[in-house]
mmCIF file of C-alpha atoms in Angstrom:
data_model
loop_
_atom_site.group_PDB
_atom_site.id
_atom_site.type_symbol
_atom_site.label_atom_id
_atom_site.label_comp_id
_atom_site.label_asym_id
_atom_site.label_seq_id
_atom_site.Cartn_x
_atom_site.Cartn_y
_atom_site.Cartn_z
ATOM 1 C CA MET A 1197 0.000 0.000 0.000
ATOM 2 C CA ASN A 1198 1.408 3.428 -0.922
ATOM 3 C CA ASP A 1199 1.296 6.575 1.157
ATOM 4 C CA SER A 1200 -1.841 7.878 -0.510
ATOM 5 C CA SER A 1201 -3.841 5.042 1.053
ATOM 6 C CA TRP A 1202 -3.736 6.967 4.453
ATOM 7 C CA GLY A 1203 -4.532 10.268 2.888
ATOM 8 C CA VAL A 1204 -0.883 11.422 2.619
ATOM 9 C CA PRO A 1205 0.000 12.896 -0.800
ATOM 10 C CA GLN A 1206 2.875 11.320 -2.659
ATOM 11 C CA GLY A 1207 6.095 13.185 -3.127
ATOM 12 C CA VAL A 1208 5.945 15.369 -0.020
ATOM 13 C CA GLY A 1209 8.977 13.702 1.518
ATOM 14 C CA HIS A 1210 7.004 12.192 4.438
ATOM 15 C CA ARG A 1211 7.286 8.486 5.099
ATOM 16 C CA ALA A 1212 4.828 6.539 7.177
ATOM 17 C CA ALA A 1213 6.092 5.136 10.445
ATOM 18 C CA PRO A 1214 6.832 1.416 10.451
ATOM 19 C CA GLU A 1215 3.938 0.803 12.806
ATOM 20 C CA MET A 1216 1.604 2.460 10.369
ATOM 21 C CA ARG A 1217 2.483 0.231 7.356
ATOM 22 C CA ALA A 1218 -0.051 -2.282 6.153
ATOM 23 C CA ALA A 1219 0.575 -5.966 6.796
ATOM 24 C CA PRO A 1220 1.727 -7.947 3.762
ATOM 25 C CA ALA A 1221 -0.919 -9.891 1.966
ATOM 26 C CA GLY A 1222 -0.595 -13.576 1.300
ATOM 27 C CA PRO A 1223 -1.066 -16.912 2.941
ATOM 28 C CA ALA A 1224 2.203 -16.711 4.868
ATOM 29 C CA TYR A 1225 0.996 -13.776 6.841
ATOM 30 C CA ASP A 1226 -0.041 -14.531 10.468
ATOM 31 C CA VAL A 1227 -3.219 -12.673 11.309
ATOM 32 C CA HIS A 1228 -2.315 -12.557 15.021
ATOM 33 C CA ASP A 1229 0.761 -10.463 14.198
ATOM 34 C CA ALA A 1230 -1.346 -7.814 12.530
ATOM 35 C CA GLN A 1231 -1.619 -4.454 14.140
ATOM 36 C CA GLN A 1232 -5.072 -4.478 15.809
ATOM 37 C CA THR A 1233 -5.369 -0.772 16.649
ATOM 38 C CA ARG A 1234 -4.045 2.379 15.232
ATOM 39 C CA PRO A 1235 -2.028 4.251 17.864
ATOM 40 C CA MET A 1236 -3.040 7.883 18.574
ATOM 41 C CA PRO A 1237 -0.353 10.487 17.842
ATOM 42 C CA ILE A 1238 1.294 11.950 20.878
ATOM 43 C CA VAL A 1239 0.212 15.536 21.368
ATOM 44 C CA PRO A 1240 2.360 17.694 23.599
ATOM 45 C CA ASP A 1241 0.614 19.067 26.619
ATOM 46 C CA VAL A 1242 -0.311 22.699 26.062
ATOM 47 C CA PRO A 1243 -0.530 24.725 29.216
ATOM 48 C CA ASP A 1244 -3.905 26.301 29.872
ATOM 49 C CA ALA A 1245 -4.100 29.998 29.451
ATOM 50 C CA GLY A 1246 -4.290 31.795 32.700
ATOM 51 C CA ARG A 1247 -2.716 29.013 34.803
ATOM 52 C CA ASP A 1248 0.778 29.300 36.284
ATOM 53 C CA ALA A 1249 3.380 26.590 36.708
ATOM 54 C CA ASP A 1250 2.234 25.567 40.156
ATOM 55 C CA ASP A 1251 -1.257 24.957 38.832
ATOM 56 C CA ARG A 1252 0.101 22.730 36.086
ATOM 57 C CA ASP A 1253 2.189 20.745 38.558
ATOM 58 C CA ASP A 1254 -0.838 20.206 40.754
ATOM 59 C CA ARG A 1255 -2.820 19.087 37.758
ATOM 60 C CA ASP A 1256 -0.115 16.627 36.700
ATOM 61 C CA GLN A 1257 0.150 15.180 40.223
ATOM 62 C CA GLY A 1258 -3.605 14.782 40.417
ATOM 63 C CA ALA A 1259 -3.936 12.748 37.223
ATOM 64 C CA GLY A 1260 -7.136 10.833 37.067
ATOM 65 C CA ARG A 1261 -9.117 13.507 38.951
ATOM 66 C CA LEU A 1262 -11.907 15.297 37.156
ATOM 67 C CA SER A 1263 -11.035 18.864 36.379
ATOM 68 C CA GLY A 1264 -13.280 21.664 37.591
ATOM 69 C CA GLY A 1265 -12.830 23.551 34.301
ATOM 70 C CA PRO A 1266 -14.827 23.135 31.106
ATOM 71 C CA LEU A 1267 -14.524 19.897 29.170
ATOM 72 C CA PHE A 1268 -14.411 21.603 25.797
ATOM 73 C CA ARG A 1269 -12.867 24.903 24.806
ATOM 74 C CA ASP A 1270 -16.242 26.256 23.600
ATOM 75 C CA GLU A 1271 -18.031 25.317 26.786
ATOM 76 C CA LYS A 1272 -18.575 28.071 29.309
ATOM 77 C CA PRO A 1273 -18.043 27.218 32.938
ATOM 78 C CA GLN A 1274 -21.294 26.906 34.824
ATOM 79 C CA GLU A 1275 -22.044 29.377 37.542
ATOM 80 C CA PRO A 1276 -22.076 27.788 40.976
ATOM 81 C CA MET A 1277 -25.584 27.364 42.346
ATOM 82 C CA SER A 1278 -26.344 29.838 45.076
ATOM 83 C CA THR A 1279 -27.647 28.401 48.318
ATOM 84 C CA ALA A 1280 -28.623 31.771 49.730
ATOM 85 C CA PRO A 1281 -32.384 32.223 50.243
ATOM 86 C CA PRO A 1282 -34.143 34.570 47.814
ATOM 87 C CA PRO A 1283 -34.672 38.105 49.033
ATOM 88 C CA PRO A 1284 -38.017 38.559 50.787
ATOM 89 C CA GLN A 1285 -40.774 39.906 48.607
ATOM 90 C CA LYS A 1286 -42.041 43.281 49.653
ATOM 91 C CA LYS A 1287 -45.714 43.282 50.483
ATOM 92 C CA ARG A 1288 -47.808 45.407 48.224
ATOM 93 C CA ALA A 1289 -51.296 46.659 48.625
ATOM 94 C CA GLY A 1290 -53.816 45.332 46.140
ATOM 95 C CA ARG A 1291 -55.253 48.779 45.310
ATOM 96 C CA ASP A 1292 -54.112 52.259 44.408
ATOM 97 C CA LEU A 1293 -53.718 53.661 47.917
ATOM 98 C CA GLY A 1294 -53.350 57.245 46.706
ATOM 99 C CA ALA A 1295 -56.653 57.147 44.849
ATOM 100 C CA ALA A 1296 -58.319 55.245 47.677
ATOM 101 C CA ILE A 1297 -57.252 57.802 50.275
ATOM 102 C CA GLY A 1298 -58.265 60.722 48.076
ATOM 103 C CA VAL A 1299 -61.714 59.288 47.371
ATOM 104 C CA GLY A 1300 -62.161 58.356 51.035
ATOM 105 C CA VAL A 1301 -61.326 61.867 52.194
ATOM 106 C CA GLY A 1302 -63.697 63.362 49.626
ATOM 107 C CA LEU A 1303 -66.570 61.088 50.644
ATOM 108 C CA GLY A 1304 -65.885 61.792 54.313
ATOM 109 C CA ALA A 1305 -66.062 65.525 53.717
ATOM 110 C CA VAL A 1306 -69.419 65.199 51.922
ATOM 111 C CA VAL A 1307 -70.825 63.001 54.680
ATOM 112 C CA VAL A 1308 -69.683 65.205 57.559
ATOM 113 C CA ALA A 1309 -70.829 68.406 55.867
ATOM 114 C CA SER A 1310 -74.294 67.040 55.143
ATOM 115 C CA LEU A 1311 -74.528 65.386 58.541
ATOM 116 C CA PHE A 1312 -73.941 68.470 60.684
ATOM 117 C CA ILE A 1313 -75.527 71.139 58.479
ATOM 118 C CA VAL A 1314 -78.971 69.750 57.602
ATOM 119 C CA LYS A 1315 -80.111 66.253 58.562
ATOM 120 C CA ALA A 1316 -82.397 65.985 55.552
ATOM 121 C CA VAL A 1317 -79.431 66.453 53.231
ATOM 122 C CA PHE A 1318 -77.724 63.459 54.798
ATOM 123 C CA VAL A 1319 -80.884 61.414 54.268
ATOM 124 C CA GLY A 1320 -80.582 62.342 50.612
ATOM 125 C CA VAL A 1321 -76.978 61.101 50.609
ATOM 126 C CA ILE A 1322 -78.194 57.758 51.997
ATOM 127 C CA VAL A 1323 -80.870 57.541 49.272
ATOM 128 C CA VAL A 1324 -78.326 58.196 46.517
ATOM 129 C CA ALA A 1325 -75.951 55.553 47.921
ATOM 130 C CA VAL A 1326 -78.814 53.034 48.140
ATOM 131 C CA VAL A 1327 -80.008 53.592 44.565
ATOM 132 C CA VAL A 1328 -76.480 53.368 43.127
ATOM 133 C CA GLY A 1329 -75.782 50.260 45.202
ATOM 134 C CA LEU A 1330 -78.962 48.603 43.933
ATOM 135 C CA TRP A 1331 -78.008 49.440 40.361
ATOM 136 C CA GLU A 1332 -74.551 47.876 40.808
ATOM 137 C CA LEU A 1333 -75.921 44.746 42.459
ATOM 138 C CA THR A 1334 -78.705 44.112 39.940
ATOM 139 C CA SER A 1335 -76.378 44.831 37.015
ATOM 140 C CA ARG A 1336 -73.815 42.293 38.204
ATOM 141 C CA LEU A 1337 -76.532 39.692 38.848
ATOM 142 C CA GLU A 1338 -77.796 40.030 35.280
ATOM 143 C CA GLU A 1339 -74.339 40.115 33.698
ATOM 144 C CA ARG A 1340 -72.900 37.132 35.535
ATOM 145 C CA LYS A 1341 -75.923 34.951 36.321
ATOM 146 C CA GLY A 1342 -78.674 36.119 33.993
ATOM 147 C CA ILE A 1343 -80.826 37.071 37.015
ATOM 148 C CA LYS A 1344 -83.154 39.976 36.199
ATOM 149 C CA ALA A 1345 -84.065 41.563 39.527
ATOM 150 C CA PRO A 1346 -86.351 44.524 38.639
ATOM 151 C CA LEU A 1347 -84.442 47.718 39.349
ATOM 152 C CA VAL A 1348 -87.278 50.263 39.045
ATOM 153 C CA PRO A 1349 -89.434 49.001 41.971
ATOM 154 C CA LEU A 1350 -86.281 48.351 43.968
ATOM 155 C CA ALA A 1351 -84.971 51.886 43.502
ATOM 156 C CA ILE A 1352 -88.322 53.539 44.275
ATOM 157 C CA GLY A 1353 -89.054 51.239 47.190
ATOM 158 C CA GLY A 1354 -85.500 51.598 48.529
ATOM 159 C CA ALA A 1355 -85.710 55.379 48.569
ATOM 160 C CA ALA A 1356 -89.132 55.182 50.244
ATOM 161 C CA MET A 1357 -87.723 52.787 52.832
ATOM 162 C CA VAL A 1358 -84.975 55.199 53.908
ATOM 163 C CA VAL A 1359 -87.346 58.175 54.106
ATOM 164 C CA ALA A 1360 -89.961 56.137 56.002
ATOM 165 C CA GLY A 1361 -87.357 54.946 58.474
ATOM 166 C CA TYR A 1362 -86.252 58.513 59.133
ATOM 167 C CA ALA A 1363 -89.807 59.848 59.421
ATOM 168 C CA ARG A 1364 -91.615 56.954 61.125
ATOM 169 C CA GLY A 1365 -88.900 54.798 62.637
ATOM 170 C CA ALA A 1366 -88.740 51.002 62.489
ATOM 171 C CA GLU A 1367 -92.474 50.652 61.823
ATOM 172 C CA GLY A 1368 -92.266 52.817 58.721
ATOM 173 C CA ALA A 1369 -89.200 50.902 57.492
ATOM 174 C CA TRP A 1370 -90.940 47.529 57.805
ATOM 175 C CA ILE A 1371 -94.068 48.744 55.988
ATOM 176 C CA ALA A 1372 -91.960 50.162 53.142
ATOM 177 C CA MET A 1373 -90.011 46.899 52.964
ATOM 178 C CA ALA A 1374 -93.193 44.843 52.612
ATOM 179 C CA LEU A 1375 -94.584 47.130 49.927
ATOM 180 C CA THR A 1376 -91.279 47.010 48.017
ATOM 181 C CA ALA A 1377 -91.291 43.209 48.031
ATOM 182 C CA LEU A 1378 -94.872 43.220 46.742
ATOM 183 C CA ALA A 1379 -93.937 45.669 43.991
ATOM 184 C CA VAL A 1380 -91.099 43.384 42.901
ATOM 185 C CA LEU A 1381 -93.489 40.429 42.628
ATOM 186 C CA VAL A 1382 -95.981 42.381 40.548
ATOM 187 C CA TRP A 1383 -93.415 44.106 38.317
ATOM 188 C CA ARG A 1384 -91.851 40.815 37.293
ATOM 189 C CA MET A 1385 -95.232 39.502 36.131
ATOM 190 C CA THR A 1386 -94.990 41.671 33.020
ATOM 191 C CA GLU A 1387 -92.320 39.333 31.626
ATOM 192 C CA PRO A 1388 -92.421 35.626 30.675
ATOM 193 C CA PRO A 1389 -92.745 33.208 33.605
ATOM 194 C CA GLU A 1390 -89.403 31.478 32.966
ATOM 195 C CA GLY A 1391 -87.079 32.372 35.831
ATOM 196 C CA TYR A 1392 -89.807 34.216 37.755
ATOM 197 C CA LEU A 1393 -89.041 32.641 41.129
ATOM 198 C CA ARG A 1394 -85.310 33.190 40.665
ATOM 199 C CA ASP A 1395 -85.712 36.850 39.718
ATOM 200 C CA VAL A 1396 -88.174 37.827 42.461
ATOM 201 C CA THR A 1397 -86.090 36.018 45.081
ATOM 202 C CA ALA A 1398 -83.060 38.021 44.044
ATOM 203 C CA GLY A 1399 -85.164 41.200 44.072
ATOM 204 C CA VAL A 1400 -86.446 40.654 47.626
ATOM 205 C CA PHE A 1401 -82.917 39.822 48.754
ATOM 206 C CA ALA A 1402 -81.597 43.040 47.189
ATOM 207 C CA ALA A 1403 -84.368 45.063 48.878
ATOM 208 C CA PHE A 1404 -83.437 43.692 52.279
ATOM 209 C CA TYR A 1405 -79.672 43.732 51.800
ATOM 210 C CA VAL A 1406 -79.242 47.322 50.594
ATOM 211 C CA PRO A 1407 -82.073 49.764 51.432
ATOM 212 C CA PHE A 1408 -83.573 48.056 54.484
ATOM 213 C CA LEU A 1409 -80.246 47.755 56.308
ATOM 214 C CA ALA A 1410 -79.356 51.314 55.275
ATOM 215 C CA THR A 1411 -82.590 52.504 56.880
ATOM 216 C CA PHE A 1412 -81.019 51.980 60.316
ATOM 217 C CA VAL A 1413 -78.527 54.743 59.529
ATOM 218 C CA ALA A 1414 -81.428 57.118 58.975
ATOM 219 C CA MET A 1415 -82.987 55.894 62.225
ATOM 220 C CA LEU A 1416 -79.757 56.674 64.083
ATOM 221 C CA LEU A 1417 -80.060 60.226 62.814
ATOM 222 C CA THR A 1418 -83.468 60.817 64.410
ATOM 223 C CA ALA A 1419 -82.076 61.082 67.957
ATOM 224 C CA ASP A 1420 -81.200 64.437 69.502
ATOM 225 C CA ASP A 1421 -77.532 63.567 69.192
ATOM 226 C CA GLY A 1422 -78.192 61.789 65.902
ATOM 227 C CA PRO A 1423 -75.263 63.290 63.984
ATOM 228 C CA GLN A 1424 -72.870 62.147 66.731
ATOM 229 C CA ARG A 1425 -74.381 58.653 66.652
ATOM 230 C CA VAL A 1426 -74.023 58.413 62.884
ATOM 231 C CA LEU A 1427 -70.482 59.763 63.103
ATOM 232 C CA THR A 1428 -69.652 57.150 65.753
ATOM 233 C CA PHE A 1429 -71.098 54.436 63.525
ATOM 234 C CA LEU A 1430 -69.028 55.572 60.545
ATOM 235 C CA LEU A 1431 -65.826 56.087 62.545
ATOM 236 C CA LEU A 1432 -65.965 52.688 64.224
ATOM 237 C CA THR A 1433 -66.585 50.888 60.928
ATOM 238 C CA VAL A 1434 -63.777 52.715 59.152
ATOM 239 C CA VAL A 1435 -61.390 52.250 62.091
ATOM 240 C CA SER A 1436 -62.228 48.540 62.215
ATOM 241 C CA ASP A 1437 -61.465 48.126 58.507
ATOM 242 C CA THR A 1438 -58.288 50.187 58.849
ATOM 243 C CA GLY A 1439 -57.061 48.200 61.844
ATOM 244 C CA ALA A 1440 -57.730 44.918 60.062
ATOM 245 C CA TYR A 1441 -55.847 46.097 56.984
ATOM 246 C CA ALA A 1442 -52.867 47.592 58.835
ATOM 247 C CA VAL A 1443 -52.287 44.714 61.248
ATOM 248 C CA GLY A 1444 -53.064 42.028 58.682
ATOM 249 C CA TRP A 1445 -50.733 43.565 56.097
ATOM 250 C CA ARG A 1446 -47.874 43.838 58.586
ATOM 251 C CA PHE A 1447 -48.278 40.742 60.753
ATOM 252 C CA GLY A 1448 -50.863 38.556 59.008
ATOM 253 C CA LYS A 1449 -49.823 34.910 58.643
ATOM 254 C CA HIS A 1450 -52.858 32.790 59.531
ATOM 255 C CA LYS A 1451 -55.766 32.915 57.092
ATOM 256 C CA LEU A 1452 -59.159 33.746 58.553
ATOM 257 C CA ALA A 1453 -61.381 32.368 55.787
ATOM 258 C CA PRO A 1454 -59.159 31.334 52.843
ATOM 259 C CA ARG A 1455 -62.030 29.930 50.771
ATOM 260 C CA ILE A 1456 -63.991 33.170 51.025
ATOM 261 C CA SER A 1457 -61.413 35.953 51.262
ATOM 262 C CA PRO A 1458 -57.751 34.812 51.079
ATOM 263 C CA GLY A 1459 -56.466 38.258 52.042
ATOM 264 C CA LYS A 1460 -58.056 38.294 55.487
ATOM 265 C CA THR A 1461 -56.073 36.956 58.426
ATOM 266 C CA ARG A 1462 -56.713 36.221 62.092
ATOM 267 C CA GLU A 1463 -54.137 38.802 63.013
ATOM 268 C CA GLY A 1464 -56.098 41.330 60.972
ATOM 269 C CA LEU A 1465 -59.262 40.430 62.874
ATOM 270 C CA PHE A 1466 -57.460 41.043 66.178
ATOM 271 C CA GLY A 1467 -56.323 44.387 64.830
ATOM 272 C CA ALA A 1468 -59.891 45.278 63.865
ATOM 273 C CA VAL A 1469 -61.159 44.394 67.332
ATOM 274 C CA ALA A 1470 -58.413 46.331 69.139
ATOM 275 C CA PHE A 1471 -58.731 49.452 66.994
ATOM 276 C CA ALA A 1472 -62.544 49.457 67.123
ATOM 277 C CA MET A 1473 -62.701 48.947 70.884
ATOM 278 C CA VAL A 1474 -60.351 51.856 71.560
ATOM 279 C CA ALA A 1475 -62.236 54.090 69.129
ATOM 280 C CA GLY A 1476 -65.553 52.978 70.623
ATOM 281 C CA ALA A 1477 -64.474 53.852 74.144
ATOM 282 C CA LEU A 1478 -63.389 57.332 73.034
ATOM 283 C CA CYS A 1479 -66.518 57.994 70.978
ATOM 284 C CA MET A 1480 -68.985 56.841 73.617
ATOM 285 C CA GLN A 1481 -67.182 58.819 76.305
ATOM 286 C CA PHE A 1482 -66.822 62.110 74.436
ATOM 287 C CA LEU A 1483 -69.409 62.156 71.607
ATOM 288 C CA ILE A 1484 -72.537 60.381 72.852
ATOM 289 C CA ASP A 1485 -74.755 61.921 75.501
ATOM 290 C CA ASP A 1486 -74.802 59.795 78.679
ATOM 291 C CA GLY A 1487 -72.380 57.319 77.099
ATOM 292 C CA THR A 1488 -69.502 55.674 79.000
ATOM 293 C CA TRP A 1489 -66.202 54.178 77.943
ATOM 294 C CA TRP A 1490 -67.068 50.588 78.856
ATOM 295 C CA GLN A 1491 -70.129 50.767 76.610
ATOM 296 C CA GLY A 1492 -67.794 51.896 73.858
ATOM 297 C CA LEU A 1493 -65.624 48.837 74.367
ATOM 298 C CA LEU A 1494 -68.619 46.548 73.843
ATOM 299 C CA LEU A 1495 -69.799 48.633 70.923
ATOM 300 C CA GLY A 1496 -66.370 48.471 69.267
ATOM 301 C CA LEU A 1497 -66.231 44.691 69.696
ATOM 302 C CA ALA A 1498 -69.663 44.293 68.110
ATOM 303 C CA VAL A 1499 -68.767 46.614 65.234
ATOM 304 C CA ALA A 1500 -65.552 44.700 64.473
ATOM 305 C CA ALA A 1501 -67.502 41.429 64.350
ATOM 306 C CA SER A 1502 -70.368 42.746 62.203
ATOM 307 C CA ALA A 1503 -68.074 44.649 59.827
ATOM 308 C CA THR A 1504 -65.925 41.563 59.284
ATOM 309 C CA LEU A 1505 -68.962 39.355 58.690
ATOM 310 C CA GLY A 1506 -70.403 41.921 56.291
ATOM 311 C CA ASP A 1507 -67.174 42.033 54.342
ATOM 312 C CA LEU A 1508 -67.046 38.248 54.173
ATOM 313 C CA GLY A 1509 -70.688 38.148 53.121
ATOM 314 C CA GLU A 1510 -70.126 40.358 50.109
ATOM 315 C CA SER A 1511 -66.956 38.435 49.316
ATOM 316 C CA MET A 1512 -69.155 35.330 49.066
ATOM 317 C CA ILE A 1513 -71.478 37.147 46.647
ATOM 318 C CA LYS A 1514 -68.587 38.369 44.500
ATOM 319 C CA ARG A 1515 -66.964 34.935 44.434
ATOM 320 C CA ASP A 1516 -70.242 33.391 43.356
ATOM 321 C CA LEU A 1517 -70.497 36.010 40.601
ATOM 322 C CA GLY A 1518 -66.822 35.603 39.652
ATOM 323 C CA ILE A 1519 -65.925 39.288 40.040
ATOM 324 C CA LYS A 1520 -63.470 41.259 42.128
ATOM 325 C CA ASP A 1521 -65.456 44.488 42.560
ATOM 326 C CA MET A 1522 -69.131 45.378 42.262
ATOM 327 C CA GLY A 1523 -68.306 48.439 40.187
ATOM 328 C CA THR A 1524 -65.723 50.984 39.125
ATOM 329 C CA LEU A 1525 -67.376 54.191 40.263
ATOM 330 C CA LEU A 1526 -64.878 54.935 43.061
ATOM 331 C CA PRO A 1527 -61.185 54.819 42.006
ATOM 332 C CA GLY A 1528 -59.150 52.770 44.457
ATOM 333 C CA HIS A 1529 -62.286 51.341 46.089
ATOM 334 C CA GLY A 1530 -64.321 49.709 43.343
ATOM 335 C CA GLY A 1531 -68.026 50.460 43.474
ATOM 336 C CA ILE A 1532 -70.428 51.885 46.048
ATOM 337 C CA MET A 1533 -71.322 48.377 47.188
ATOM 338 C CA ASP A 1534 -67.652 47.668 47.856
ATOM 339 C CA ARG A 1535 -67.765 50.471 50.457
ATOM 340 C CA LEU A 1536 -71.185 49.558 51.854
ATOM 341 C CA ASP A 1537 -70.299 45.916 52.456
ATOM 342 C CA SER A 1538 -69.199 46.415 56.074
ATOM 343 C CA LEU A 1539 -71.453 49.422 56.762
ATOM 344 C CA LEU A 1540 -74.793 47.815 55.933
ATOM 345 C CA PRO A 1541 -74.769 44.931 58.452
ATOM 346 C CA THR A 1542 -73.166 47.160 61.087
ATOM 347 C CA ALA A 1543 -75.937 49.792 61.015
ATOM 348 C CA PRO A 1544 -78.624 47.715 62.799
ATOM 349 C CA VAL A 1545 -76.053 46.503 65.342
ATOM 350 C CA VAL A 1546 -75.026 50.050 66.282
ATOM 351 C CA TRP A 1547 -78.652 51.249 66.320
ATOM 352 C CA LEU A 1548 -79.711 48.449 68.666
ATOM 353 C CA LEU A 1549 -76.781 48.906 71.087
ATOM 354 C CA MET A 1550 -77.289 52.667 71.145
ATOM 355 C CA VAL A 1551 -80.941 52.162 72.095
ATOM 356 C CA ILE A 1552 -79.909 49.719 74.828
ATOM 357 C CA PHE A 1553 -77.116 51.878 76.231
ATOM 358 C CA VAL A 1554 -78.484 55.419 75.994
ATOM 359 C CA GLY A 1555 -82.031 55.107 74.635
ATOM 360 C CA SER A 1556 -83.549 56.120 71.318
ATOM 361 C CA GLY A 1557 -83.378 59.800 72.466
#
């Protein structure tokens, strides 16, 4: 075999090594003497760039050990995996706090101004809140569930309920509630019977949930110190919500009702109770005629419980409807109903305890 059989051009003056020559052909050739493998050429060891002589000596002495460097020249060395824990995530509020505070301050100014200037104006504020809340609730029921609770009799009956409660007390509120429910039944008869029971049930529920409970705010206002009673009611509810938010955001670890409202914690509930009880003691002592601090402690405890239950109740409604907010009317808050959720069930509680502690005055 000539040199070109191994890919070496002829006439370049290079001769194949004896070990590389082919075995002679013929019967006299012993197959066991044939070269079985082709030896690899010896390549001189090239020092790695960036390593000094001591490093090379250590590498030579540690032959057989796996090197910590890359196996191939193209391969980049992998970064060592960090065992340090990830930096803690900073808690963030779920809403625009700037907008929420601004809207809250604006609403508070309207409420306080109407409350202490002319009582009838504040009754009008309650009526507007009730009608808008009914519109939000019935709109979401129709959009998400196809439930058509009649808004017209609800809005008229709701407004009448608030005015009757202010003018005639609990008796007037109950009569207006009954007439509103009857109007809902009759109004729905003008449409096909399919879904009648579903729609009128939702309508009666809406009449009780929004305007009837709001009527107790108007009934608080009828007392001689009515503005102070309403202000106490509003302050305790807001302070309870604020305490729950502040303590829960900072220290909350144990979920209160994860299936209903994952954001609420037991620590937040304790914060609501503590804040509301302190505020209740101060309000009853300094705002309410013949009120005492210990009555305020009980009042604050009751408000924290009712406000929390009211919030959870609306959370159940919104989860059933598959929505986060009832509306978008109030930036940073959602809709009117998202602000009335804790106020509505708290109103009858405060009214009842006020009557027990200091009379209906």
